[in-house]
JSON list of C-alpha atoms in Angstrom, two decimals:
[
{"chain": "A", "resi": 1, "resn": "UNK", "atom": "CA", "xyz": [19.32, -6.70, -34.97]},
{"chain": "A", "resi": 2, "resn": "UNK", "atom": "CA", "xyz": [16.41, -7.76, -32.77]},
{"chain": "A", "resi": 3, "resn": "UNK", "atom": "CA", "xyz": [18.41, -6.97, -29.66]},
{"chain": "A", "resi": 4, "resn": "UNK", "atom": "CA", "xyz": [19.19, -3.49, -31.00]},
{"chain": "A", "resi": 5, "resn": "UNK", "atom": "CA", "xyz": [15.51, -2.87, -31.77]},
{"chain": "A", "resi": 6, "resn": "UNK", "atom": "CA", "xyz": [14.48, -4.10, -28.34]},
{"chain": "A", "resi": 7, "resn": "UNK", "atom": "CA", "xyz": [17.06, -1.85, -26.69]},
{"chain": "A", "resi": 8, "resn": "UNK", "atom": "CA", "xyz": [15.91, 1.14, -28.74]},
{"chain": "A", "resi": 9, "resn": "UNK", "atom": "CA", "xyz": [12.29, 0.47, -27.77]},
{"chain": "A", "resi": 10, "resn": "UNK", "atom": "CA", "xyz": [13.17, 0.28, -24.08]},
{"chain": "A", "resi": 11, "resn": "UNK", "atom": "CA", "xyz": [15.22, 3.48, -24.21]},
{"chain": "A", "resi": 12, "resn": "UNK", "atom": "CA", "xyz": [12.52, 5.47, -25.98]},
{"chain": "A", "resi": 13, "resn": "UNK", "atom": "CA", "xyz": [9.52, 3.92, -24.24]},
{"chain": "A", "resi": 14, "resn": "UNK", "atom": "CA", "xyz": [10.81, 4.27, -20.68]},
{"chain": "A", "resi": 15, "resn": "UNK", "atom": "CA", "xyz": [10.51, 8.09, -20.54]},
{"chain": "A", "resi": 16, "resn": "UNK", "atom": "CA", "xyz": [7.03, 7.92, -22.04]},
{"chain": "A", "resi": 17, "resn": "UNK", "atom": "CA", "xyz": [5.91, 5.31, -19.52]},
{"chain": "A", "resi": 18, "resn": "UNK", "atom": "CA", "xyz": [7.30, 7.40, -16.67]},
{"chain": "A", "resi": 19, "resn": "UNK", "atom": "CA", "xyz": [4.87, 10.21, -17.53]},
{"chain": "A", "resi": 20, "resn": "UNK", "atom": "CA", "xyz": [1.80, 8.43, -16.15]},
{"chain": "A", "resi": 21, "resn": "UNK", "atom": "CA", "xyz": [0.18, 9.44, -12.91]},
{"chain": "A", "resi": 22, "resn": "UNK", "atom": "CA", "xyz": [-0.24, 6.71, -10.28]},
{"chain": "A", "resi": 23, "resn": "UNK", "atom": "CA", "xyz": [-3.67, 6.25, -8.71]},
{"chain": "A", "resi": 24, "resn": "UNK", "atom": "CA", "xyz": [-3.92, 5.89, -4.92]},
{"chain": "A", "resi": 25, "resn": "UNK", "atom": "CA", "xyz": [-7.16, 4.99, -3.11]},
{"chain": "A", "resi": 26, "resn": "UNK", "atom": "CA", "xyz": [-7.46, 4.96, 0.66]},
{"chain": "A", "resi": 27, "resn": "UNK", "atom": "CA", "xyz": [-9.93, 2.34, 1.89]},
{"chain": "A", "resi": 28, "resn": "UNK", "atom": "CA", "xyz": [-9.93, 3.42, 5.56]},
{"chain": "A", "resi": 29, "resn": "UNK", "atom": "CA", "xyz": [-11.22, 6.95, 4.95]},
{"chain": "A", "resi": 30, "resn": "UNK", "atom": "CA", "xyz": [-12.61, 6.63, 1.44]},
{"chain": "A", "resi": 31, "resn": "UNK", "atom": "CA", "xyz": [-10.68, 9.08, -0.71]},
{"chain": "A", "resi": 32, "resn": "UNK", "atom": "CA", "xyz": [-8.50, 8.91, -3.81]},
{"chain": "A", "resi": 33, "resn": "UNK", "atom": "CA", "xyz": [-5.83, 10.93, -5.56]},
{"chain": "A", "resi": 34, "resn": "UNK", "atom": "CA", "xyz": [-3.37, 10.55, -8.42]},
{"chain": "A", "resi": 35, "resn": "UNK", "atom": "CA", "xyz": [0.34, 10.88, -7.61]},
{"chain": "A", "resi": 36, "resn": "UNK", "atom": "CA", "xyz": [2.40, 12.78, -10.21]},
{"chain": "A", "resi": 37, "resn": "UNK", "atom": "CA", "xyz": [4.91, 11.16, -12.56]},
{"chain": "A", "resi": 38, "resn": "UNK", "atom": "CA", "xyz": [8.33, 10.70, -10.97]},
{"chain": "A", "resi": 39, "resn": "UNK", "atom": "CA", "xyz": [7.00, 10.41, -7.43]},
{"chain": "A", "resi": 40, "resn": "UNK", "atom": "CA", "xyz": [7.91, 7.18, -5.63]},
{"chain": "A", "resi": 41, "resn": "UNK", "atom": "CA", "xyz": [5.57, 5.52, -3.15]},
{"chain": "A", "resi": 42, "resn": "UNK", "atom": "CA", "xyz": [6.85, 5.77, 0.40]},
{"chain": "A", "resi": 43, "resn": "UNK", "atom": "CA", "xyz": [4.37, 3.18, 1.61]},
{"chain": "A", "resi": 44, "resn": "UNK", "atom": "CA", "xyz": [1.07, 3.24, 3.44]},
{"chain": "A", "resi": 45, "resn": "UNK", "atom": "CA", "xyz": [1.19, 4.64, 6.97]},
{"chain": "A", "resi": 46, "resn": "UNK", "atom": "CA", "xyz": [1.03, 2.14, 9.84]},
{"chain": "A", "resi": 47, "resn": "UNK", "atom": "CA", "xyz": [-2.51, 3.18, 10.79]},
{"chain": "A", "resi": 48, "resn": "UNK", "atom": "CA", "xyz": [-3.75, 3.15, 7.18]},
{"chain": "A", "resi": 49, "resn": "UNK", "atom": "CA", "xyz": [-4.72, 6.83, 7.02]},
{"chain": "A", "resi": 50, "resn": "UNK", "atom": "CA", "xyz": [-2.59, 7.70, 4.00]},
{"chain": "A", "resi": 51, "resn": "UNK", "atom": "CA", "xyz": [0.68, 7.51, 2.15]},
{"chain": "A", "resi": 52, "resn": "UNK", "atom": "CA", "xyz": [3.79, 9.52, 1.36]},
{"chain": "A", "resi": 53, "resn": "UNK", "atom": "CA", "xyz": [5.17, 10.03, -2.14]},
{"chain": "A", "resi": 54, "resn": "UNK", "atom": "CA", "xyz": [8.49, 11.65, -2.96]},
{"chain": "A", "resi": 55, "resn": "UNK", "atom": "CA", "xyz": [10.81, 12.72, -5.74]},
{"chain": "A", "resi": 56, "resn": "UNK", "atom": "CA", "xyz": [14.21, 12.82, -4.05]},
{"chain": "A", "resi": 57, "resn": "UNK", "atom": "CA", "xyz": [16.07, 14.21, -7.04]},
{"chain": "A", "resi": 58, "resn": "UNK", "atom": "CA", "xyz": [13.73, 17.22, -7.29]},
{"chain": "A", "resi": 59, "resn": "UNK", "atom": "CA", "xyz": [13.38, 17.55, -3.49]},
{"chain": "A", "resi": 60, "resn": "UNK", "atom": "CA", "xyz": [9.60, 17.27, -3.73]},
{"chain": "A", "resi": 61, "resn": "UNK", "atom": "CA", "xyz": [7.29, 15.51, -1.31]},
{"chain": "A", "resi": 62, "resn": "UNK", "atom": "CA", "xyz": [3.60, 14.69, -1.29]},
{"chain": "A", "resi": 63, "resn": "UNK", "atom": "CA", "xyz": [1.79, 13.43, 1.78]},
{"chain": "A", "resi": 64, "resn": "UNK", "atom": "CA", "xyz": [-1.87, 12.36, 1.73]},
{"chain": "A", "resi": 65, "resn": "UNK", "atom": "CA", "xyz": [-3.87, 11.44, 4.81]},
{"chain": "A", "resi": 66, "resn": "UNK", "atom": "CA", "xyz": [-7.31, 11.25, 6.31]},
{"chain": "A", "resi": 67, "resn": "UNK", "atom": "CA", "xyz": [-8.58, 12.14, 9.75]},
{"chain": "A", "resi": 68, "resn": "UNK", "atom": "CA", "xyz": [-11.64, 12.79, 11.87]},
{"chain": "A", "resi": 69, "resn": "UNK", "atom": "CA", "xyz": [-12.73, 16.25, 12.95]},
{"chain": "A", "resi": 70, "resn": "UNK", "atom": "CA", "xyz": [-14.39, 17.19, 16.23]},
{"chain": "A", "resi": 71, "resn": "UNK", "atom": "CA", "xyz": [-15.73, 20.67, 15.53]},
{"chain": "A", "resi": 72, "resn": "UNK", "atom": "CA", "xyz": [-16.54, 20.46, 11.84]},
{"chain": "A", "resi": 73, "resn": "UNK", "atom": "CA", "xyz": [-14.68, 20.75, 8.59]},
{"chain": "A", "resi": 74, "resn": "UNK", "atom": "CA", "xyz": [-14.12, 24.52, 8.67]},
{"chain": "A", "resi": 75, "resn": "UNK", "atom": "CA", "xyz": [-12.63, 24.35, 12.18]},
{"chain": "A", "resi": 76, "resn": "UNK", "atom": "CA", "xyz": [-10.29, 21.56, 11.06]},
{"chain": "A", "resi": 77, "resn": "UNK", "atom": "CA", "xyz": [-9.17, 23.66, 8.09]},
{"chain": "A", "resi": 78, "resn": "UNK", "atom": "CA", "xyz": [-8.50, 26.62, 10.39]},
{"chain": "A", "resi": 79, "resn": "UNK", "atom": "CA", "xyz": [-6.46, 24.35, 12.67]},
{"chain": "A", "resi": 80, "resn": "UNK", "atom": "CA", "xyz": [-4.35, 23.23, 9.69]},
{"chain": "A", "resi": 81, "resn": "UNK", "atom": "CA", "xyz": [-3.53, 26.86, 8.86]},
{"chain": "A", "resi": 82, "resn": "UNK", "atom": "CA", "xyz": [-2.67, 27.55, 12.51]},
{"chain": "A", "resi": 83, "resn": "UNK", "atom": "CA", "xyz": [-0.37, 24.51, 12.61]},
{"chain": "A", "resi": 84, "resn": "UNK", "atom": "CA", "xyz": [1.40, 25.57, 9.42]},
{"chain": "A", "resi": 85, "resn": "UNK", "atom": "CA", "xyz": [1.95, 29.04, 10.87]},
{"chain": "A", "resi": 86, "resn": "UNK", "atom": "CA", "xyz": [3.35, 27.47, 14.05]},
{"chain": "A", "resi": 87, "resn": "UNK", "atom": "CA", "xyz": [5.78, 25.53, 11.83]},
{"chain": "A", "resi": 88, "resn": "UNK", "atom": "CA", "xyz": [7.02, 28.91, 10.55]},
{"chain": "A", "resi": 89, "resn": "UNK", "atom": "CA", "xyz": [5.24, 28.75, 7.18]},
{"chain": "A", "resi": 90, "resn": "UNK", "atom": "CA", "xyz": [4.10, 32.15, 5.92]},
{"chain": "A", "resi": 91, "resn": "UNK", "atom": "CA", "xyz": [0.58, 31.77, 4.51]},
{"chain": "A", "resi": 92, "resn": "UNK", "atom": "CA", "xyz": [0.40, 33.42, 1.07]},
{"chain": "A", "resi": 93, "resn": "UNK", "atom": "CA", "xyz": [-3.06, 32.34, -0.10]},
{"chain": "A", "resi": 94, "resn": "UNK", "atom": "CA", "xyz": [-6.05, 30.52, 1.35]},
{"chain": "A", "resi": 95, "resn": "UNK", "atom": "CA", "xyz": [-9.57, 29.54, 0.30]},
{"chain": "A", "resi": 96, "resn": "UNK", "atom": "CA", "xyz": [-12.33, 27.91, 2.30]},
{"chain": "A", "resi": 97, "resn": "UNK", "atom": "CA", "xyz": [-15.69, 26.46, 1.29]},
{"chain": "A", "resi": 98, "resn": "UNK", "atom": "CA", "xyz": [-17.97, 24.04, 3.16]},
{"chain": "A", "resi": 99, "resn": "UNK", "atom": "CA", "xyz": [-16.64, 21.16, 0.98]},
{"chain": "A", "resi": 100, "resn": "UNK", "atom": "CA", "xyz": [-12.95, 21.98, 0.53]},
{"chain": "A", "resi": 101, "resn": "UNK", "atom": "CA", "xyz": [-10.17, 24.22, 1.81]},
{"chain": "A", "resi": 102, "resn": "UNK", "atom": "CA", "xyz": [-6.73, 25.02, 0.48]},
{"chain": "A", "resi": 103, "resn": "UNK", "atom": "CA", "xyz": [-3.80, 27.20, 1.37]},
{"chain": "A", "resi": 104, "resn": "UNK", "atom": "CA", "xyz": [-0.35, 27.95, 0.05]},
{"chain": "A", "resi": 105, "resn": "UNK", "atom": "CA", "xyz": [2.61, 28.91, 2.19]},
{"chain": "A", "resi": 106, "resn": "UNK", "atom": "CA", "xyz": [6.29, 29.75, 1.90]},
{"chain": "A", "resi": 107, "resn": "UNK", "atom": "CA", "xyz": [9.23, 29.11, 4.22]},
{"chain": "A", "resi": 108, "resn": "UNK", "atom": "CA", "xyz": [12.72, 30.03, 3.12]},
{"chain": "A", "resi": 109, "resn": "UNK", "atom": "CA", "xyz": [13.12, 28.59, -0.41]},
{"chain": "A", "resi": 110, "resn": "UNK", "atom": "CA", "xyz": [10.26, 26.10, -0.04]},
{"chain": "A", "resi": 111, "resn": "UNK", "atom": "CA", "xyz": [6.61, 26.27, -1.14]},
{"chain": "A", "resi": 112, "resn": "UNK", "atom": "CA", "xyz": [3.86, 24.21, 0.46]},
{"chain": "A", "resi": 113, "resn": "UNK", "atom": "CA", "xyz": [0.37, 23.63, -0.94]},
{"chain": "A", "resi": 114, "resn": "UNK", "atom": "CA", "xyz": [-2.22, 21.94, 1.26]},
{"chain": "A", "resi": 115, "resn": "UNK", "atom": "CA", "xyz": [-5.75, 20.99, 0.27]},
{"chain": "A", "resi": 116, "resn": "UNK", "atom": "CA", "xyz": [-8.47, 19.37, 2.38]},
{"chain": "A", "resi": 117, "resn": "UNK", "atom": "CA", "xyz": [-11.82, 17.88, 1.41]},
{"chain": "A", "resi": 118, "resn": "UNK", "atom": "CA", "xyz": [-14.76, 16.76, 3.49]},
{"chain": "A", "resi": 119, "resn": "UNK", "atom": "CA", "xyz": [-15.56, 13.08, 3.10]},
{"chain": "A", "resi": 120, "resn": "UNK", "atom": "CA", "xyz": [-18.84, 11.25, 2.58]},
{"chain": "A", "resi": 121, "resn": "UNK", "atom": "CA", "xyz": [-19.52, 10.38, 6.23]},
{"chain": "A", "resi": 122, "resn": "UNK", "atom": "CA", "xyz": [-19.62, 14.05, 7.28]},
{"chain": "A", "resi": 123, "resn": "UNK", "atom": "CA", "xyz": [-17.25, 13.32, 10.16]},
{"chain": "A", "resi": 124, "resn": "UNK", "atom": "CA", "xyz": [-13.90, 12.99, 8.42]},
{"chain": "A", "resi": 125, "resn": "UNK", "atom": "CA", "xyz": [-11.64, 14.72, 5.94]},
{"chain": "A", "resi": 126, "resn": "UNK", "atom": "CA", "xyz": [-8.76, 13.93, 3.61]},
{"chain": "A", "resi": 127, "resn": "UNK", "atom": "CA", "xyz": [-5.80, 16.19, 2.95]},
{"chain": "A", "resi": 128, "resn": "UNK", "atom": "CA", "xyz": [-2.75, 16.41, 0.76]},
{"chain": "A", "resi": 129, "resn": "UNK", "atom": "CA", "xyz": [0.36, 18.45, 1.33]},
{"chain": "A", "resi": 130, "resn": "UNK", "atom": "CA", "xyz": [2.83, 19.08, -1.48]},
{"chain": "A", "resi": 131, "resn": "UNK", "atom": "CA", "xyz": [6.24, 20.63, -0.76]},
{"chain": "A", "resi": 132, "resn": "UNK", "atom": "CA", "xyz": [8.77, 21.75, -3.36]},
{"chain": "A", "resi": 133, "resn": "UNK", "atom": "CA", "xyz": [11.52, 24.29, -4.02]},
{"chain": "A", "resi": 134, "resn": "UNK", "atom": "CA", "xyz": [10.49, 27.79, -5.03]},
{"chain": "A", "resi": 135, "resn": "UNK", "atom": "CA", "xyz": [12.48, 27.50, -8.27]},
{"chain": "A", "resi": 136, "resn": "UNK", "atom": "CA", "xyz": [10.12, 24.71, -9.39]},
{"chain": "A", "resi": 137, "resn": "UNK", "atom": "CA", "xyz": [6.93, 26.77, -9.00]},
{"chain": "A", "resi": 138, "resn": "UNK", "atom": "CA", "xyz": [6.21, 27.25, -12.71]},
{"chain": "A", "resi": 139, "resn": "UNK", "atom": "CA", "xyz": [6.73, 23.53, -13.39]},
{"chain": "A", "resi": 140, "resn": "UNK", "atom": "CA", "xyz": [4.53, 22.56, -10.45]},
{"chain": "A", "resi": 141, "resn": "UNK", "atom": "CA", "xyz": [1.39, 24.43, -11.60]},
{"chain": "A", "resi": 142, "resn": "UNK", "atom": "CA", "xyz": [0.26, 21.47, -13.73]},
{"chain": "A", "resi": 143, "resn": "UNK", "atom": "CA", "xyz": [1.06, 19.06, -10.89]},
{"chain": "A", "resi": 144, "resn": "UNK", "atom": "CA", "xyz": [-1.01, 21.08, -8.43]},
{"chain": "A", "resi": 145, "resn": "UNK", "atom": "CA", "xyz": [-3.90, 21.22, -10.91]},
{"chain": "A", "resi": 146, "resn": "UNK", "atom": "CA", "xyz": [-3.70, 17.45, -11.46]},
{"chain": "A", "resi": 147, "resn": "UNK", "atom": "CA", "xyz": [-3.64, 16.75, -7.73]},
{"chain": "A", "resi": 148, "resn": "UNK", "atom": "CA", "xyz": [-6.63, 19.01, -7.06]},
{"chain": "A", "resi": 149, "resn": "UNK", "atom": "CA", "xyz": [-8.58, 17.54, -9.98]},
{"chain": "A", "resi": 150, "resn": "UNK", "atom": "CA", "xyz": [-8.00, 13.91, -8.94]},
{"chain": "A", "resi": 151, "resn": "UNK", "atom": "CA", "xyz": [-8.45, 14.44, -5.17]},
{"chain": "A", "resi": 152, "resn": "UNK", "atom": "CA", "xyz": [-11.97, 13.34, -4.23]},
{"chain": "A", "resi": 153, "resn": "UNK", "atom": "CA", "xyz": [-14.04, 11.23, -1.89]},
{"chain": "A", "resi": 154, "resn": "UNK", "atom": "CA", "xyz": [-14.75, 7.72, -3.10]},
{"chain": "A", "resi": 155, "resn": "UNK", "atom": "CA", "xyz": [-17.81, 5.52, -2.66]},
{"chain": "A", "resi": 156, "resn": "UNK", "atom": "CA", "xyz": [-20.28, 8.28, -1.76]}
]
């Protein structure tokens, strides 16, 4: 009887536990973000600038990283849009402020959302890039909102 109850608890609790977002903080650049439920950690990059998360079953990927800019935050954001265009992404929406920038793009059946924020030192930025299939767009709205809400500089 106890074994059956334990098994029932595990079966019903596992999906509930899988619904939690995972917090990631980058010490090198000083930013943090929450990774969505179902995304596996791909491991910290060799240079410590960020991490990759993925959901192989859903064909979704999230990459977060930090970097330094030479000509200011707005120039770095413009460079990101130019690079995406060079990678054959069609930009569908973009916003730019002195503190953050974001753009959305489409290529074939894929959607890409990229967001950048200026960091506390005034000389660096952090970015995330989420890619997913177009058919998942309605389900990804809450994920995009959660990423944007949790993405922030730390230790300012």
